[in-house]
PDB file of C-alpha atoms in Angstrom:
ATOM      1  CA  MET K 470      -7.663  11.815  19.209  1.00 37.00           C
ATOM      2  CA  THR K 471      -7.790  14.774  21.622  1.00 36.00           C
ATOM      3  CA  GLY K 472      -7.611  12.555  24.687  1.00 36.00           C
ATOM      4  CA  LEU K 473      -4.791  10.567  23.190  1.00 35.00           C
ATOM      5  CA  MET K 474      -2.704  13.651  22.577  1.00 33.00           C
ATOM      6  CA  THR K 475      -3.181  15.195  26.030  1.00 30.00           C
ATOM      7  CA  GLY K 476       0.032  15.291  28.005  1.00 30.00           C
ATOM      8  CA  LEU K 477       2.192  13.927  25.198  1.00 30.00           C
ATOM      9  CA  LYS K 478       5.270  15.749  23.991  1.00 30.00           C
ATOM     10  CA  THR K 479       5.250  17.322  20.529  1.00 30.00           C
ATOM     11  CA  ARG K 480       8.825  16.809  19.498  1.00 33.00           C
ATOM     12  CA  LEU K 481       9.732  20.486  19.610  1.00 29.00           C
ATOM     13  CA  ALA K 482      13.312  19.729  18.705  1.00 33.00           C
ATOM     14  CA  ALA K 483      12.153  18.101  15.486  1.00 36.00           C
ATOM     15  CA  LEU K 484       9.974  21.096  14.739  1.00 35.00           C
ATOM     16  CA  ALA K 485      12.836  23.540  15.053  1.00 34.00           C
ATOM     17  CA  ALA K 486      15.199  21.398  13.030  1.00 37.00           C
ATOM     18  CA  SER K 487      12.758  20.875  10.176  1.00 40.00           C
ATOM     19  CA  CYS K 488      11.296  24.346   9.681  1.00 37.00           C
ATOM     20  CA  LEU K 489      13.733  25.168   6.894  1.00 36.00           C
ATOM     21  CA  LEU K 490      12.993  21.921   5.113  1.00 42.00           C
ATOM     22  CA  LEU K 491       9.246  22.433   5.328  1.00 43.00           C
ATOM     23  CA  SER K 492       9.291  25.974   4.031  1.00 37.00           C
ATOM     24  CA  GLY K 493      11.508  24.937   1.156  1.00 40.00           C
ATOM     25  CA  CYS K 494       9.490  21.998  -0.184  1.00 45.00           C
ATOM     26  CA  GLY K 495       5.946  22.803   0.857  1.00 48.00           C
ATOM     27  CA  LEU K 496       5.550  19.640   2.951  1.00 61.00           C
ATOM     28  CA  SER K 497       3.819  19.814   6.304  1.00 57.00           C
ATOM     29  CA  SER K 498       3.994  17.873   9.548  1.00 56.00           C
ATOM     30  CA  SER K 499       1.650  17.277  12.468  1.00 49.00           C
ATOM     31  CA  PHE K 500       4.571  17.340  14.952  1.00 52.00           C
ATOM     32  CA  ALA K 501       2.197  16.025  17.600  1.00 64.00           C
ATOM     33  CA  LEU K 502       2.055  12.294  17.102  1.00 79.00           C
ATOM     34  CA  PRO K 503       2.072  10.306  20.373  1.00 84.00           C
ATOM     35  CA  LEU K 504       5.471   8.799  19.684  1.00 86.00           C
ATOM     36  CA  ASP K 505       6.573   8.361  23.289  1.00 91.00           C
ATOM     37  CA  VAL K 506       6.474   4.574  23.148  1.00 96.00           C
ATOM     38  CA  LEU K 507       8.753   1.737  24.210  1.00 96.00           C
ATOM     39  CA  ALA K 508      10.045  -1.319  22.426  1.00 96.00           C
ATOM     40  CA  GLY K 509       7.788  -4.327  22.972  1.00 97.00           C
ATOM     41  CA  PRO K 510       8.887  -7.946  23.460  1.00 97.00           C
ATOM     42  CA  ASN K 511       8.658  -8.662  19.723  1.00 96.00           C
ATOM     43  CA  ALA K 512      10.629  -5.606  18.611  1.00 96.00           C
ATOM     44  CA  ALA K 513      14.022  -5.955  16.953  1.00 95.00           C
ATOM     45  CA  LYS K 514      17.007  -5.420  19.228  1.00 92.00           C
ATOM     46  CA  ALA K 515      18.266  -2.205  17.671  1.00 95.00           C
ATOM     47  CA  ASP K 516      19.155   1.188  19.089  1.00 96.00           C
ATOM     48  CA  LEU K 517      18.483   4.393  17.155  1.00 97.00           C
ATOM     49  CA  THR K 518      18.716   6.717  20.143  1.00 96.00           C
ATOM     50  CA  GLY K 519      19.352  10.283  19.037  1.00 93.00           C
ATOM     51  CA  THR K 520      18.921   9.531  15.323  1.00 97.00           C
ATOM     52  CA  ARG K 521      16.629  11.993  13.593  1.00 97.00           C
ATOM     53  CA  ILE K 522      14.519  10.223  10.952  1.00 97.00           C
ATOM     54  CA  ILE K 523      11.958  11.899   8.689  1.00 97.00           C
ATOM     55  CA  VAL K 524       9.208   9.509   7.633  1.00 98.00           C
ATOM     56  CA  GLY K 525       7.097  10.164   4.553  1.00 97.00           C
ATOM     57  CA  SER K 526       4.124   8.558   2.856  1.00 97.00           C
ATOM     58  CA  LYS K 527       1.661   9.177   0.064  1.00 96.00           C
ATOM     59  CA  ASP K 528      -1.772  10.615   0.730  1.00 93.00           C
ATOM     60  CA  PHE K 529      -4.135   7.623   0.842  1.00 93.00           C
ATOM     61  CA  THR K 530      -5.245   5.477   3.761  1.00 95.00           C
ATOM     62  CA  GLU K 531      -2.953   2.490   3.295  1.00 97.00           C
ATOM     63  CA  GLN K 532       0.149   4.629   2.923  1.00 97.00           C
ATOM     64  CA  ILE K 533      -0.719   6.839   5.871  1.00 97.00           C
ATOM     65  CA  ILE K 534      -1.244   3.798   8.101  1.00 98.00           C
ATOM     66  CA  VAL K 535       2.059   2.237   7.015  1.00 98.00           C
ATOM     67  CA  GLY K 536       3.802   5.568   7.550  1.00 98.00           C
ATOM     68  CA  HIS K 537       2.533   5.775  11.125  1.00 98.00           C
ATOM     69  CA  LEU K 538       3.435   2.136  11.787  1.00 98.00           C
ATOM     70  CA  THR K 539       6.965   3.003  10.712  1.00 98.00           C
ATOM     71  CA  GLU K 540       7.099   6.068  12.936  1.00 98.00           C
ATOM     72  CA  PHE K 541       6.030   4.159  16.038  1.00 98.00           C
ATOM     73  CA  MET K 542       8.566   1.401  15.417  1.00 97.00           C
ATOM     74  CA  LEU K 543      11.421   3.833  14.870  1.00 98.00           C
ATOM     75  CA  ALA K 544      10.410   5.868  17.923  1.00 97.00           C
ATOM     76  CA  ALA K 545      10.321   2.709  20.050  1.00 97.00           C
ATOM     77  CA  ALA K 546      13.952   2.121  19.016  1.00 97.00           C
ATOM     78  CA  GLY K 547      14.858   5.594  20.300  1.00 97.00           C
ATOM     79  CA  ALA K 548      14.773   7.598  17.071  1.00 97.00           C
ATOM     80  CA  ASP K 549      13.685  11.229  17.019  1.00 96.00           C
ATOM     81  CA  VAL K 550      10.930  10.900  14.415  1.00 97.00           C
ATOM     82  CA  VAL K 551       9.564  13.682  12.227  1.00 96.00           C
ATOM     83  CA  ASP K 552       6.194  13.011  10.602  1.00 96.00           C
ATOM     84  CA  LEU K 553       5.908  13.939   6.919  1.00 96.00           C
ATOM     85  CA  THR K 554       3.237  11.440   5.975  1.00 96.00           C
ATOM     86  CA  ASN K 555       0.362  12.364   3.643  1.00 95.00           C
ATOM     87  CA  ILE K 556       2.431  13.856   0.807  1.00 96.00           C
ATOM     88  CA  GLN K 557       0.159  14.578  -2.126  1.00 93.00           C
ATOM     89  CA  GLY K 558       1.013  12.525  -5.192  1.00 90.00           C
ATOM     90  CA  SER K 559       3.388   9.644  -5.885  1.00 90.00           C
ATOM     91  CA  ASN K 560       5.836  11.806  -7.816  1.00 92.00           C
ATOM     92  CA  SER K 561       6.047  14.325  -4.974  1.00 95.00           C
ATOM     93  CA  SER K 562       6.747  11.644  -2.367  1.00 96.00           C
ATOM     94  CA  ARG K 563       9.349  10.031  -4.593  1.00 96.00           C
ATOM     95  CA  GLN K 564      11.102  13.353  -5.162  1.00 97.00           C
ATOM     96  CA  ALA K 565      11.068  14.058  -1.429  1.00 97.00           C
ATOM     97  CA  LEU K 566      12.955  10.816  -0.832  1.00 97.00           C
ATOM     98  CA  VAL K 567      15.445  11.276  -3.664  1.00 96.00           C
ATOM     99  CA  SER K 568      16.200  14.863  -2.638  1.00 96.00           C
ATOM    100  CA  GLY K 569      16.630  14.013   1.047  1.00 96.00           C
ATOM    101  CA  ASP K 570      13.568  15.859   2.349  1.00 96.00           C
ATOM    102  CA  ILE K 571      12.482  12.548   3.859  1.00 97.00           C
ATOM    103  CA  ASP K 572      14.598   9.569   4.933  1.00 98.00           C
ATOM    104  CA  VAL K 573      12.279   6.596   4.565  1.00 98.00           C
ATOM    105  CA  GLN K 574       8.972   5.732   2.954  1.00 98.00           C
ATOM    106  CA  TRP K 575       7.238   2.590   1.673  1.00 98.00           C
ATOM    107  CA  GLU K 576       6.877   2.133  -2.057  1.00 98.00           C
ATOM    108  CA  TYR K 577       5.266  -0.360  -4.419  1.00 97.00           C
ATOM    109  CA  THR K 578       7.367  -2.384  -6.822  1.00 97.00           C
ATOM    110  CA  GLY K 579       4.979  -1.919  -9.745  1.00 93.00           C
ATOM    111  CA  THR K 580       4.755   1.836  -9.234  1.00 93.00           C
ATOM    112  CA  ALA K 581       8.520   2.206  -9.156  1.00 96.00           C
ATOM    113  CA  TRP K 582       9.061  -0.050 -12.164  1.00 95.00           C
ATOM    114  CA  VAL K 583       6.512   1.636 -14.434  1.00 89.00           C
ATOM    115  CA  SER K 584       6.193   5.201 -13.143  1.00 90.00           C
ATOM    116  CA  TYR K 585       9.690   6.033 -11.883  1.00 95.00           C
ATOM    117  CA  LEU K 586      11.952   3.681 -13.810  1.00 95.00           C
ATOM    118  CA  ALA K 587       9.976   4.027 -17.070  1.00 92.00           C
ATOM    119  CA  GLN K 588       9.751   0.310 -17.792  1.00 92.00           C
ATOM    120  CA  THR K 589       6.881  -0.744 -20.042  1.00 84.00           C
ATOM    121  CA  ASP K 590       6.751  -4.473 -19.281  1.00 88.00           C
ATOM    122  CA  PRO K 591       5.959  -5.491 -15.685  1.00 90.00           C
ATOM    123  CA  ILE K 592       7.483  -8.740 -14.423  1.00 94.00           C
ATOM    124  CA  PRO K 593       4.783 -11.267 -13.396  1.00 92.00           C
ATOM    125  CA  ASP K 594       6.843 -12.954 -10.667  1.00 95.00           C
ATOM    126  CA  GLU K 595       6.772 -10.770  -7.546  1.00 96.00           C
ATOM    127  CA  ALA K 596      10.229 -11.787  -6.301  1.00 98.00           C
ATOM    128  CA  LYS K 597      11.825 -11.145  -9.693  1.00 97.00           C
ATOM    129  CA  GLN K 598       9.953  -7.846  -9.983  1.00 98.00           C
ATOM    130  CA  PHE K 599      11.291  -6.784  -6.593  1.00 98.00           C
ATOM    131  CA  GLU K 600      14.879  -7.744  -7.435  1.00 98.00           C
ATOM    132  CA  ALA K 601      14.695  -5.853 -10.732  1.00 98.00           C
ATOM    133  CA  VAL K 602      13.409  -2.700  -9.042  1.00 98.00           C
ATOM    134  CA  LYS K 603      15.958  -2.985  -6.244  1.00 98.00           C
ATOM    135  CA  ALA K 604      18.844  -3.307  -8.701  1.00 98.00           C
ATOM    136  CA  ALA K 605      17.661  -0.485 -10.944  1.00 98.00           C
ATOM    137  CA  ASP K 606      17.040   1.973  -8.101  1.00 98.00           C
ATOM    138  CA  LYS K 607      20.559   1.565  -6.736  1.00 97.00           C
ATOM    139  CA  GLU K 608      21.628   3.855  -9.566  1.00 96.00           C
ATOM    140  CA  ASN K 609      19.322   6.494  -8.095  1.00 97.00           C
ATOM    141  CA  GLY K 610      20.952   6.221  -4.684  1.00 97.00           C
ATOM    142  CA  LEU K 611      18.030   4.320  -3.173  1.00 98.00           C
ATOM    143  CA  GLU K 612      17.978   1.064  -1.237  1.00 98.00           C
ATOM    144  CA  TRP K 613      14.950  -1.205  -1.172  1.00 98.00           C
ATOM    145  CA  LEU K 614      14.756  -3.241   2.025  1.00 98.00           C
ATOM    146  CA  ASP K 615      12.928  -6.594   2.019  1.00 97.00           C
ATOM    147  CA  TYR K 616       9.451  -6.604   0.503  1.00 98.00           C
ATOM    148  CA  ALA K 617       6.243  -7.603   2.266  1.00 98.00           C
ATOM    149  CA  ALA K 618       3.567 -10.063   1.185  1.00 98.00           C
ATOM    150  CA  LEU K 619       1.185  -7.094   0.917  1.00 98.00           C
ATOM    151  CA  ASN K 620       0.481  -6.697  -2.805  1.00 97.00           C
ATOM    152  CA  ASN K 621      -1.869  -3.818  -3.587  1.00 96.00           C
ATOM    153  CA  THR K 622      -2.685  -4.692  -7.163  1.00 95.00           C
ATOM    154  CA  TYR K 623      -5.865  -4.796  -9.220  1.00 95.00           C
ATOM    155  CA  ALA K 624      -8.330  -7.664  -9.074  1.00 97.00           C
ATOM    156  CA  PHE K 625     -11.944  -8.363  -9.843  1.00 98.00           C
ATOM    157  CA  ALA K 626     -14.269  -8.931  -6.911  1.00 98.00           C
ATOM    158  CA  MET K 627     -17.749 -10.394  -6.576  1.00 98.00           C
ATOM    159  CA  ARG K 628     -20.398 -10.586  -3.934  1.00 97.00           C
ATOM    160  CA  LYS K 629     -19.763 -13.795  -2.061  1.00 96.00           C
ATOM    161  CA  GLN K 630     -23.172 -15.239  -2.884  1.00 96.00           C
ATOM    162  CA  ASP K 631     -22.639 -14.611  -6.610  1.00 96.00           C
ATOM    163  CA  ALA K 632     -19.188 -16.226  -6.584  1.00 97.00           C
ATOM    164  CA  GLN K 633     -20.563 -19.296  -4.832  1.00 97.00           C
ATOM    165  CA  ALA K 634     -23.639 -19.580  -7.061  1.00 96.00           C
ATOM    166  CA  LEU K 635     -21.584 -19.304 -10.262  1.00 96.00           C
ATOM    167  CA  GLY K 636     -18.646 -21.347  -8.998  1.00 97.00           C
ATOM    168  CA  ILE K 637     -16.132 -18.638  -9.902  1.00 98.00           C
ATOM    169  CA  SER K 638     -12.760 -18.241  -8.212  1.00 98.00           C
ATOM    170  CA  THR K 639     -10.464 -17.259 -11.133  1.00 98.00           C
ATOM    171  CA  THR K 640     -10.495 -14.692 -13.916  1.00 98.00           C
ATOM    172  CA  SER K 641     -10.294 -17.508 -16.452  1.00 98.00           C
ATOM    173  CA  GLN K 642     -13.648 -18.707 -15.146  1.00 98.00           C
ATOM    174  CA  ILE K 643     -15.059 -15.203 -15.597  1.00 98.00           C
ATOM    175  CA  ALA K 644     -13.903 -15.304 -19.211  1.00 98.00           C
ATOM    176  CA  GLU K 645     -15.570 -18.677 -19.749  1.00 98.00           C
ATOM    177  CA  LEU K 646     -18.826 -17.414 -18.233  1.00 97.00           C
ATOM    178  CA  VAL K 647     -18.878 -14.253 -20.363  1.00 97.00           C
ATOM    179  CA  LYS K 648     -18.216 -16.222 -23.551  1.00 96.00           C
ATOM    180  CA  ARG K 649     -20.953 -18.709 -22.648  1.00 96.00           C
ATOM    181  CA  ASP K 650     -23.513 -16.153 -21.434  1.00 95.00           C
ATOM    182  CA  PRO K 651     -22.632 -12.512 -22.236  1.00 94.00           C
ATOM    183  CA  SER K 652     -25.597 -11.247 -20.193  1.00 93.00           C
ATOM    184  CA  GLN K 653     -23.802 -12.387 -17.025  1.00 93.00           C
ATOM    185  CA  GLY K 654     -20.759 -10.233 -17.765  1.00 95.00           C
ATOM    186  CA  VAL K 655     -21.753  -6.915 -16.187  1.00 97.00           C
ATOM    187  CA  PHE K 656     -18.693  -5.039 -14.883  1.00 98.00           C
ATOM    188  CA  CYS K 657     -18.355  -1.981 -12.629  1.00 97.00           C
ATOM    189  CA  LEU K 658     -15.094  -0.213 -13.432  1.00 97.00           C
ATOM    190  CA  GLU K 659     -13.341   3.040 -12.572  1.00 94.00           C
ATOM    191  CA  THR K 660     -12.991   5.602 -15.351  1.00 91.00           C
ATOM    192  CA  GLU K 661      -9.254   5.194 -15.858  1.00 86.00           C
ATOM    193  CA  PHE K 662      -9.320   1.390 -15.721  1.00 91.00           C
ATOM    194  CA  VAL K 663     -11.668   1.241 -18.718  1.00 92.00           C
ATOM    195  CA  SER K 664      -9.066   2.505 -21.183  1.00 86.00           C
ATOM    196  CA  ARG K 665      -5.658   1.625 -19.698  1.00 80.00           C
ATOM    197  CA  SER K 666      -3.592  -1.043 -21.419  1.00 78.00           C
ATOM    198  CA  ASP K 667      -2.927  -2.612 -18.014  1.00 79.00           C
ATOM    199  CA  GLY K 668      -6.634  -2.314 -17.258  1.00 90.00           C
ATOM    200  CA  PHE K 669      -9.784  -3.675 -18.871  1.00 95.00           C
ATOM    201  CA  PRO K 670      -8.642  -3.776 -22.517  1.00 94.00           C
ATOM    202  CA  GLY K 671      -5.548  -5.721 -21.523  1.00 93.00           C
ATOM    203  CA  VAL K 672      -7.501  -8.119 -19.305  1.00 96.00           C
ATOM    204  CA  GLN K 673      -9.922  -8.961 -22.106  1.00 96.00           C
ATOM    205  CA  LYS K 674      -7.056  -9.578 -24.524  1.00 95.00           C
ATOM    206  CA  ALA K 675      -5.064 -11.699 -22.064  1.00 95.00           C
ATOM    207  CA  TYR K 676      -8.033 -13.849 -21.070  1.00 97.00           C
ATOM    208  CA  GLY K 677      -9.696 -13.981 -24.481  1.00 97.00           C
ATOM    209  CA  PHE K 678     -13.129 -12.513 -23.857  1.00 97.00           C
ATOM    210  CA  THR K 679     -15.048  -9.450 -24.996  1.00 95.00           C
ATOM    211  CA  VAL K 680     -17.618  -7.496 -23.008  1.00 96.00           C
ATOM    212  CA  PRO K 681     -20.244  -5.457 -24.896  1.00 92.00           C
ATOM    213  CA  PRO K 682     -19.997  -1.723 -24.068  1.00 92.00           C
ATOM    214  CA  GLY K 683     -23.495  -1.799 -22.615  1.00 94.00           C
ATOM    215  CA  ASN K 684     -22.336  -4.239 -19.931  1.00 96.00           C
ATOM    216  CA  VAL K 685     -19.690  -1.872 -18.589  1.00 97.00           C
ATOM    217  CA  LYS K 686     -20.756   0.585 -15.883  1.00 97.00           C
ATOM    218  CA  ILE K 687     -18.271   3.378 -15.212  1.00 96.00           C
ATOM    219  CA  PHE K 688     -17.808   4.979 -11.801  1.00 94.00           C
ATOM    220  CA  GLY K 689     -15.533   7.495 -10.139  1.00 87.00           C
ATOM    221  CA  SER K 690     -12.777   6.385  -7.790  1.00 74.00           C
ATOM    222  CA  GLY K 691     -14.050   4.243  -4.928  1.00 83.00           C
ATOM    223  CA  ALA K 692     -17.701   4.130  -6.004  1.00 93.00           C
ATOM    224  CA  VAL K 693     -17.217   0.702  -7.554  1.00 95.00           C
ATOM    225  CA  TYR K 694     -17.307  -0.946  -4.120  1.00 95.00           C
ATOM    226  CA  ALA K 695     -20.759   0.359  -3.235  1.00 94.00           C
ATOM    227  CA  ALA K 696     -22.104  -0.476  -6.698  1.00 95.00           C
ATOM    228  CA  LEU K 697     -20.757  -4.001  -6.454  1.00 95.00           C
ATOM    229  CA  GLY K 698     -22.068  -4.429  -2.931  1.00 93.00           C
ATOM    230  CA  ASN K 699     -25.615  -3.432  -3.868  1.00 93.00           C
ATOM    231  CA  GLY K 700     -25.709  -5.758  -6.858  1.00 94.00           C
ATOM    232  CA  ALA K 701     -25.407  -3.220  -9.680  1.00 95.00           C
ATOM    233  CA  CYS K 702     -22.918  -5.550 -11.385  1.00 96.00           C
ATOM    234  CA  LYS K 703     -21.537  -9.072 -11.149  1.00 97.00           C
ATOM    235  CA  PHE K 704     -17.880  -8.070 -11.251  1.00 98.00           C
ATOM    236  CA  GLY K 705     -16.076  -4.996  -9.951  1.00 97.00           C
ATOM    237  CA  GLU K 706     -12.517  -3.723 -10.283  1.00 97.00           C
ATOM    238  CA  VAL K 707     -10.950  -3.351  -6.836  1.00 96.00           C
ATOM    239  CA  TYR K 708      -7.610  -2.953  -5.091  1.00 95.00           C
ATOM    240  CA  THR K 709      -6.649  -6.132  -3.279  1.00 96.00           C
ATOM    241  CA  THR K 710      -5.868  -4.501   0.079  1.00 97.00           C
ATOM    242  CA  ASP K 711      -8.929  -2.231   0.334  1.00 95.00           C
ATOM    243  CA  GLY K 712     -10.797  -2.524   3.632  1.00 95.00           C
ATOM    244  CA  ARG K 713     -14.173  -2.334   1.902  1.00 95.00           C
ATOM    245  CA  ILE K 714     -13.596  -5.858   0.585  1.00 95.00           C
ATOM    246  CA  LEU K 715     -14.057  -7.100   4.146  1.00 94.00           C
ATOM    247  CA  ALA K 716     -16.750  -4.618   5.087  1.00 94.00           C
ATOM    248  CA  LEU K 717     -18.939  -5.602   2.116  1.00 94.00           C
ATOM    249  CA  ASP K 718     -18.066  -9.312   2.384  1.00 94.00           C
ATOM    250  CA  LEU K 719     -16.726  -9.426  -1.159  1.00 96.00           C
ATOM    251  CA  THR K 720     -14.765 -12.281  -2.704  1.00 97.00           C
ATOM    252  CA  LEU K 721     -11.555 -11.590  -4.609  1.00 97.00           C
ATOM    253  CA  VAL K 722     -11.177 -13.393  -7.934  1.00 98.00           C
ATOM    254  CA  GLU K 723      -7.716 -14.828  -8.604  1.00 97.00           C
ATOM    255  CA  ASP K 724      -5.754 -13.307 -11.489  1.00 97.00           C
ATOM    256  CA  ASP K 725      -4.633 -16.796 -12.513  1.00 96.00           C
ATOM    257  CA  LYS K 726      -2.707 -15.646 -15.603  1.00 95.00           C
ATOM    258  CA  LYS K 727      -0.849 -13.007 -13.563  1.00 92.00           C
ATOM    259  CA  PHE K 728      -1.904 -10.223 -15.922  1.00 94.00           C
ATOM    260  CA  PHE K 729      -1.934  -7.384 -13.418  1.00 93.00           C
ATOM    261  CA  PRO K 730       1.431  -5.912 -12.360  1.00 92.00           C
ATOM    262  CA  GLN K 731       2.836  -6.810  -8.950  1.00 95.00           C
ATOM    263  CA  TYR K 732       2.629  -4.053  -6.346  1.00 96.00           C
ATOM    264  CA  ASN K 733       4.409  -5.472  -3.311  1.00 98.00           C
ATOM    265  CA  ILE K 734       5.293  -2.864  -0.742  1.00 98.00           C
ATOM    266  CA  ALA K 735       8.738  -2.332   0.784  1.00 98.00           C
ATOM    267  CA  PRO K 736      10.559   0.329   2.820  1.00 98.00           C
ATOM    268  CA  VAL K 737      12.887   2.450   0.699  1.00 98.00           C
ATOM    269  CA  VAL K 738      15.721   4.596   2.063  1.00 98.00           C
ATOM    270  CA  ARG K 739      18.598   6.498   0.546  1.00 96.00           C
ATOM    271  CA  THR K 740      21.836   4.566   0.240  1.00 96.00           C
ATOM    272  CA  ASP K 741      23.845   7.115   2.212  1.00 96.00           C
ATOM    273  CA  PHE K 742      21.264   7.185   5.008  1.00 97.00           C
ATOM    274  CA  LEU K 743      21.197   3.390   5.314  1.00 97.00           C
ATOM    275  CA  ARG K 744      24.984   3.287   5.352  1.00 97.00           C
ATOM    276  CA  GLU K 745      24.974   5.616   8.370  1.00 97.00           C
ATOM    277  CA  HIS K 746      22.023   3.911  10.085  1.00 97.00           C
ATOM    278  CA  PRO K 747      21.907   0.211   9.115  1.00 97.00           C
ATOM    279  CA  GLN K 748      19.799  -0.532  12.219  1.00 97.00           C
ATOM    280  CA  VAL K 749      16.777   0.905  10.386  1.00 98.00           C
ATOM    281  CA  LYS K 750      16.415  -2.355   8.473  1.00 98.00           C
ATOM    282  CA  ASP K 751      16.455  -4.385  11.682  1.00 97.00           C
ATOM    283  CA  VAL K 752      13.802  -2.153  13.223  1.00 98.00           C
ATOM    284  CA  LEU K 753      11.446  -2.424  10.241  1.00 98.00           C
ATOM    285  CA  ASP K 754      11.904  -6.138   9.499  1.00 98.00           C
ATOM    286  CA  PRO K 755       9.172  -7.222  11.972  1.00 97.00           C
ATOM    287  CA  LEU K 756       6.685  -5.040  10.105  1.00 98.00           C
ATOM    288  CA  VAL K 757       7.807  -6.375   6.722  1.00 98.00           C
ATOM    289  CA  GLU K 758       7.166  -9.878   8.047  1.00 98.00           C
ATOM    290  CA  ARG K 759       3.635  -9.030   9.187  1.00 98.00           C
ATOM    291  CA  LEU K 760       2.184  -6.893   6.402  1.00 98.00           C
ATOM    292  CA  ASP K 761      -0.038  -8.880   4.075  1.00 98.00           C
ATOM    293  CA  ASN K 762      -3.282  -8.185   2.225  1.00 97.00           C
ATOM    294  CA  ARG K 763      -5.585  -9.433   4.967  1.00 97.00           C
ATOM    295  CA  THR K 764      -3.840  -7.375   7.644  1.00 98.00           C
ATOM    296  CA  MET K 765      -4.054  -4.218   5.555  1.00 98.00           C
ATOM    297  CA  GLN K 766      -7.703  -4.848   4.684  1.00 97.00           C
ATOM    298  CA  GLU K 767      -8.478  -5.025   8.395  1.00 97.00           C
ATOM    299  CA  LEU K 768      -6.460  -1.912   9.281  1.00 98.00           C
ATOM    300  CA  SER K 769      -7.836   0.105   6.359  1.00 97.00           C
ATOM    301  CA  ALA K 770     -11.398  -0.895   7.218  1.00 96.00           C
ATOM    302  CA  LYS K 771     -10.960   0.571  10.685  1.00 97.00           C
ATOM    303  CA  VAL K 772     -10.171   3.925   9.075  1.00 96.00           C
ATOM    304  CA  ASP K 773     -12.316   3.983   5.933  1.00 93.00           C
ATOM    305  CA  VAL K 774     -15.345   2.091   7.237  1.00 92.00           C
ATOM    306  CA  GLU K 775     -15.348   2.637  10.996  1.00 95.00           C
ATOM    307  CA  GLY K 776     -13.903   6.159  10.932  1.00 96.00           C
ATOM    308  CA  ALA K 777     -10.966   5.497  13.276  1.00 97.00           C
ATOM    309  CA  ASP K 778      -7.879   7.719  13.317  1.00 96.00           C
ATOM    310  CA  PRO K 779      -4.976   6.103  11.383  1.00 97.00           C
ATOM    311  CA  VAL K 780      -2.553   7.087  14.155  1.00 97.00           C
ATOM    312  CA  GLU K 781      -4.566   5.144  16.713  1.00 97.00           C
ATOM    313  CA  VAL K 782      -5.028   2.219  14.326  1.00 97.00           C
ATOM    314  CA  ALA K 783      -1.275   1.964  13.768  1.00 98.00           C
ATOM    315  CA  ARG K 784      -0.423   2.296  17.456  1.00 97.00           C
ATOM    316  CA  ASP K 785      -3.004  -0.229  18.628  1.00 98.00           C
ATOM    317  CA  TYR K 786      -1.941  -2.812  16.035  1.00 98.00           C
ATOM    318  CA  LEU K 787       1.708  -2.641  17.081  1.00 98.00           C
ATOM    319  CA  VAL K 788       0.787  -2.880  20.756  1.00 98.00           C
ATOM    320  CA  GLU K 789      -1.314  -5.978  20.021  1.00 98.00           C
ATOM    321  CA  GLU K 790       1.589  -7.491  18.089  1.00 98.00           C
ATOM    322  CA  GLY K 791       3.987  -6.827  20.959  1.00 98.00           C
ATOM    323  CA  ILE K 792       6.278  -4.673  18.817  1.00 97.00           C
ATOM    324  CA  ILE K 793       5.761  -1.506  20.837  1.00 97.00           C
ATOM    325  CA  ALA K 794       4.574  -0.878  24.382  1.00 97.00           C
ATOM    326  CA  LEU K 795       2.970   2.156  25.967  1.00 95.00           C
ATOM    327  CA  PRO K 796       4.910   3.866  28.767  1.00 91.00           C
TER     328      PRO K 796
END
């Protein structure tokens, strides 16, 4: 990263303008992202020259990557971008957007519906879930732009050789296997997933199977992937966009009854901000069109498996896609 940063400007104007904001809310910024980029041939024809835009994100790999993708695209359109990615906690990032400490961030439909809008029943259809969230959040002064195919929800995964040997591609087939031969139903699950109603208890009820307690192995966050990869269990609870799915050559099992909530991602901005700067939607649309589970698995794997810097991962992807160009 050191070589990348050498000779690049650090947006001193943004630093001066945002000091008061940062001291008031406890958020922090790198102020040194290499955002001196140009619009590529596949960028939207929009001009945000002179518009100061504060970009936020939550504090995990996928969100940080998407935050940096957003920053590069906005900067290529001429915006003066301030980096406030890596905000700790969903509630903190949401409050930062509502209060105006940040101008844009990407959010998940399921998270907004359940956690922020206090709805107890997720909507299985992703388009209907998005429209419901979009309509409800208007009352909070927030505008959801179009949603992406990227859907970071729960799923079960298997080692590819196990899925092929057992002929399993759907969760209904897992249920049939467990009912026929309970010894095959060994699951690696995260601590929270074991007891949540939208987790393992709900899955068993929805699909009509029961797993003996001795066949459930409980792990801390993220350790499920390694346990699944080394054969400690037949089935593991994963997030559908995690890069370790590719790195460990795992197979995702289809949630054919659509039990798990939909977590499609979309850019969210305040209504007043979008009214003043409608070009933001045009700038971000090319990214909305490209983000899907496979793309995010590949980008996340570069960070979480290969150890790459998320700033470089975001920049290089957009250059390859022709959305931004280096000066």
